[in-house]
Amino acid sequence: MKKTVLILLAALLLTACSNGNGGIQSVPADSQQNTDVVQTAAAGPQEVKSAKKDIFAMDTYMTVTCYGDRAQEAVDAAEKEILRLDELLSVGNPDSEISKLNEAGEGELSNDSKIMVEEALAVNERTGGAFDITVYPLMQLWGFTTQDYKVPKQEELKKVLETVGSGQLALKDGRLALGKGQGIDLGGIAKGYTSDRLMEIFEEYGLVSGIISLGGNVQLYGTKPDGSLWKCGIRDPHASDSDSSLLGVLQTADCAVITSGAYERYFEEDGKTYHHIIDPATGYPADNGLISVTIVSRQGILADALSTACYVMGLEKTIDFWKSSPEEFDLILMTADDEVYVTAPLKDAFSTDYPVHVIE
Ligand code: ADP
Ligand code: MG
């Protein structure tokens, strides 16, 4: 990802949920060092302690903000957990569990990886294969793993596509065996799992409230310290590197708000843009009419996998999918012709300048 994009994203994510005076504020790009900020926030009659940290991990800028007597301890524990999971899962690190598994073609899964692989297989099944962790060899072919981007030749793509399919994976007694030529990448689900883990940590430390912003993923612990709802800004996919316009703002609490968009990681060749969400059916970047997919759910892991899956599935299939289990998650979608769709339960909580269609 280009550095400017990273910085913009970081600034945007910091503003993604307002935590102070209720407004969406912009944060200077140079505030992105790994810093500790301890402050107090007004919360009704009593002051609540707070702590905040910016962390670069999982190839993205993250911010953890905690409120409560043990806020600083919670932030430190959260950072430790993020770094532990990054080390375990990163396909960019040859010593990670996932790299070793890809290298050996099989291996014992840690408890964390097992939960993610099981969820990934379940979502693969439920989305007709739109979410598939075996896209890894395709990610490599397109150069997304090395930033050595290129549009693959048809024959190369066809060959690699044969290795893609979660049906070729075998998970038994905590051991995962890959099919011939297969590799897995948990990049579409890892941040959601991580933010769920941080919610557990926040609980352990008895926090009043907390927010985490992990590269387009936001998860909220409770309400704001004063009891009001958080305001989560969702990035406008048309925003350029230098502006941070919003698609809209969602007022909510106690849930994950996770967005997949083509702008997160992409390259251009011959005037065409190629992004990092791959359609496992074609081997090409997904191009099914959606340009931004936000999933709102209590479960970060589900929201993360579904944001990628729905991006691949396109509008119609995504709407049908939501109708089959509306109690599990909600949607905010933007189509390539700038139509915004929101599921009925979010109707009043979401504000936008775009015309909105409500999915009932
Ligand atoms: P981001 O992690 O950039 O916020 P996503 O959650 O949509 O965005 O995940 C994209 C990542 O998921 C890619 O970088 C790649 O590692 C992986 N991925 C890409 N396409 C798929 C797919 N169809 N199914 C599962 N994982 C995918
Ligand atoms: Mg995802």
GROMACS .gro file of N, CA, C and O and ligand atoms in nm, residues 1 129-136 139 144 185-189 191 214-217 258-261 264-265 276-280 304-305 307-309 311-312, ligand 1:
model
  183
    1MET      N    1   0.086  -0.120   0.000
    1MET     CA    2   0.000   0.000   0.000
    1MET      C    3   0.089   0.124   0.000
    1MET      O    4   0.191   0.127   0.065
  129GLY      N    5  -1.885  -1.990  -0.143
  129GLY     CA    6  -1.744  -1.985  -0.183
  129GLY      C    7  -1.688  -1.845  -0.204
  129GLY      O    8  -1.572  -1.828  -0.239
  130ALA      N    9  -1.769  -1.739  -0.179
  130ALA     CA   10  -1.720  -1.601  -0.200
  130ALA      C   11  -1.605  -1.569  -0.106
  130ALA      O   12  -1.511  -1.497  -0.142
  131PHE      N   13  -1.612  -1.622   0.016
  131PHE     CA   14  -1.501  -1.605   0.111
  131PHE      C   15  -1.421  -1.733   0.109
  131PHE      O   16  -1.473  -1.841   0.135
  132ASP      N   17  -1.294  -1.722   0.075
  132ASP     CA   18  -1.212  -1.843   0.063
  132ASP      C   19  -1.067  -1.812   0.097
  132ASP      O   20  -0.999  -1.741   0.024
  133ILE      N   21  -1.021  -1.868   0.211
  133ILE     CA   22  -0.884  -1.840   0.256
  133ILE      C   23  -0.778  -1.903   0.165
  133ILE      O   24  -0.661  -1.872   0.176
  134THR      N   25  -0.821  -1.991   0.073
  134THR     CA   26  -0.723  -2.052  -0.018
  134THR      C   27  -0.692  -1.961  -0.137
  134THR      O   28  -0.628  -2.005  -0.233
  135VAL      N   29  -0.736  -1.834  -0.131
  135VAL     CA   30  -0.698  -1.740  -0.238
  135VAL      C   31  -0.550  -1.701  -0.230
  135VAL      O   32  -0.500  -1.629  -0.318
  136TYR      N   33  -0.481  -1.748  -0.128
  136TYR     CA   34  -0.343  -1.701  -0.108
  136TYR      C   35  -0.253  -1.710  -0.234
  136TYR      O   36  -0.186  -1.612  -0.268
  139MET      N   37  -0.325  -1.422  -0.441
  139MET     CA   38  -0.271  -1.297  -0.385
  139MET      C   39  -0.124  -1.286  -0.424
  139MET      O   40  -0.074  -1.178  -0.457
  144PHE      N   41   0.022  -0.906  -0.453
  144PHE     CA   42  -0.025  -0.834  -0.335
  144PHE      C   43   0.055  -0.870  -0.210
  144PHE      O   44   0.057  -0.794  -0.114
  185ASP      N   45  -0.449  -1.775   0.358
  185ASP     CA   46  -0.423  -1.638   0.402
  185ASP      C   47  -0.541  -1.597   0.488
  185ASP      O   48  -0.654  -1.594   0.439
  186LEU      N   49  -0.516  -1.567   0.616
  186LEU     CA   50  -0.625  -1.530   0.706
  186LEU      C   51  -0.649  -1.379   0.708
  186LEU      O   52  -0.721  -1.328   0.793
  187GLY      N   53  -0.589  -1.308   0.612
  187GLY     CA   54  -0.598  -1.161   0.606
  187GLY      C   55  -0.740  -1.106   0.600
  187GLY      O   56  -0.765  -0.993   0.639
  188GLY      N   57  -0.834  -1.185   0.551
  188GLY     CA   58  -0.972  -1.137   0.541
  188GLY      C   59  -1.052  -1.157   0.668
  188GLY      O   60  -1.168  -1.114   0.676
  189ILE      N   61  -0.992  -1.215   0.770
  189ILE     CA   62  -1.068  -1.249   0.891
  189ILE      C   63  -0.988  -1.216   1.020
  189ILE      O   64  -1.046  -1.201   1.128
  191LYS      N   65  -0.826  -0.951   1.140
  191LYS     CA   66  -0.847  -0.829   1.218
  191LYS      C   67  -0.977  -0.836   1.296
  191LYS      O   68  -0.987  -0.784   1.408
  214LEU      N   69  -0.883  -0.083   1.364
  214LEU     CA   70  -0.777  -0.161   1.303
  214LEU      C   71  -0.793  -0.155   1.152
  214LEU      O   72  -0.863  -0.238   1.095
  215GLY      N   73  -0.733  -0.057   1.089
  215GLY     CA   74  -0.737  -0.048   0.942
  215GLY      C   75  -0.874  -0.076   0.881
  215GLY      O   76  -0.892  -0.177   0.817
  216GLY      N   77  -0.967   0.015   0.898
  216GLY     CA   78  -1.101  -0.004   0.838
  216GLY      C   79  -1.195  -0.085   0.925
  216GLY      O   80  -1.313  -0.094   0.896
  217ASN      N   81  -1.142  -0.144   1.029
  217ASN     CA   82  -1.225  -0.220   1.122
  217ASN      C   83  -1.239  -0.142   1.251
  217ASN      O   84  -1.138  -0.105   1.310
  258ILE      N   85  -1.730  -0.302   1.035
  258ILE     CA   86  -1.614  -0.342   0.954
  258ILE      C   87  -1.641  -0.321   0.805
  258ILE      O   88  -1.742  -0.366   0.753
  259THR      N   89  -1.549  -0.247   0.743
  259THR     CA   90  -1.569  -0.208   0.603
  259THR      C   91  -1.463  -0.269   0.513
  259THR      O   92  -1.344  -0.268   0.545
  260SER      N   93  -1.508  -0.323   0.400
  260SER     CA   94  -1.414  -0.364   0.295
  260SER      C   95  -1.436  -0.271   0.176
  260SER      O   96  -1.549  -0.246   0.135
  261GLY      N   97  -1.325  -0.222   0.122
  261GLY     CA   98  -1.335  -0.133   0.007
  261GLY      C   99  -1.215  -0.153  -0.083
  261GLY      O  100  -1.109  -0.195  -0.037
  264GLU      N  101  -0.844   0.007  -0.014
  264GLU     CA  102  -0.752  -0.029   0.094
  264GLU      C  103  -0.615  -0.069   0.040
  264GLU      O  104  -0.513  -0.042   0.101
  265ARG      N  105  -0.614  -0.141  -0.072
  265ARG     CA  106  -0.487  -0.186  -0.128
  265ARG      C  107  -0.509  -0.212  -0.277
  265ARG      O  108  -0.595  -0.293  -0.311
  276HIS      N  109  -0.739  -0.563  -0.393
  276HIS     CA  110  -0.696  -0.682  -0.321
  276HIS      C  111  -0.806  -0.777  -0.273
  276HIS      O  112  -0.779  -0.870  -0.199
  277ILE      N  113  -0.930  -0.751  -0.313
  277ILE     CA  114  -1.035  -0.847  -0.276
  277ILE      C  115  -1.062  -0.931  -0.400
  277ILE      O  116  -1.110  -0.881  -0.502
  278ILE      N  117  -1.024  -1.058  -0.389
  278ILE     CA  118  -1.022  -1.143  -0.508
  278ILE      C  119  -1.148  -1.230  -0.514
  278ILE      O  120  -1.190  -1.287  -0.413
  279ASP      N  121  -1.207  -1.237  -0.631
  279ASP     CA  122  -1.321  -1.325  -0.651
  279ASP      C  123  -1.267  -1.465  -0.676
  279ASP      O  124  -1.204  -1.489  -0.780
  280PRO      N  125  -1.289  -1.558  -0.581
  280PRO     CA  126  -1.231  -1.692  -0.597
  280PRO      C  127  -1.284  -1.766  -0.721
  280PRO      O  128  -1.222  -1.861  -0.766
  304ASP      N  129  -1.588  -0.930   0.976
  304ASP     CA  130  -1.472  -0.919   0.888
  304ASP      C  131  -1.484  -1.014   0.769
  304ASP      O  132  -1.470  -0.973   0.652
  305ALA      N  133  -1.513  -1.139   0.797
  305ALA     CA  134  -1.525  -1.237   0.687
  305ALA      C  135  -1.638  -1.196   0.593
  305ALA      O  136  -1.624  -1.201   0.470
  307SER      N  137  -1.761  -0.895   0.537
  307SER     CA  138  -1.737  -0.772   0.459
  307SER      C  139  -1.664  -0.809   0.330
  307SER      O  140  -1.695  -0.758   0.222
  308THR      N  141  -1.571  -0.902   0.339
  308THR     CA  142  -1.498  -0.948   0.220
  308THR      C  143  -1.591  -1.030   0.131
  308THR      O  144  -1.597  -1.009   0.009
  309ALA      N  145  -1.666  -1.122   0.192
  309ALA     CA  146  -1.754  -1.210   0.115
  309ALA      C  147  -1.862  -1.132   0.039
  309ALA      O  148  -1.885  -1.156  -0.080
  311TYR      N  149  -1.857  -0.822  -0.049
  311TYR     CA  150  -1.793  -0.744  -0.156
  311TYR      C  151  -1.783  -0.830  -0.282
  311TYR      O  152  -1.807  -0.784  -0.393
  312VAL      N  153  -1.749  -0.955  -0.263
  312VAL     CA  154  -1.736  -1.049  -0.375
  312VAL      C  155  -1.874  -1.084  -0.432
  312VAL      O  156  -1.893  -1.091  -0.553
  361ADP     P1  157  -0.873  -0.532   0.466
  361ADP     O1  158  -0.809  -0.643   0.545
  361ADP     O2  159  -0.781  -0.466   0.371
  361ADP     O3  160  -0.947  -0.436   0.551
  361ADP     P2  161  -1.065  -0.727   0.385
  361ADP     O4  162  -1.115  -0.757   0.520
  361ADP     O5  163  -1.169  -0.719   0.278
  361ADP     O6  164  -0.984  -0.595   0.375
  361ADP     O7  165  -0.963  -0.843   0.351
  361ADP     C1  166  -0.887  -0.844   0.235
  361ADP     C2  167  -0.781  -0.947   0.253
  361ADP     O8  168  -0.842  -1.075   0.259
  361ADP     C3  169  -0.684  -0.954   0.138
  361ADP     O9  170  -0.572  -0.873   0.162
  361ADP     C4  171  -0.650  -1.102   0.133
  361ADP    O10  172  -0.551  -1.128   0.230
  361ADP     C5  173  -0.776  -1.168   0.177
  361ADP     N1  174  -0.872  -1.199   0.069
  361ADP     C6  175  -0.885  -1.142  -0.054
  361ADP     N2  176  -0.989  -1.194  -0.121
  361ADP     C7  177  -1.044  -1.288  -0.039
  361ADP     C8  178  -1.154  -1.377  -0.049
  361ADP     N3  179  -1.232  -1.381  -0.158
  361ADP     N4  180  -1.179  -1.458   0.055
  361ADP     C9  181  -1.102  -1.456   0.168
  361ADP     N5  182  -0.998  -1.374   0.185
  361ADP    C10  183  -0.969  -1.291   0.084
   0.00000   0.00000   0.00000
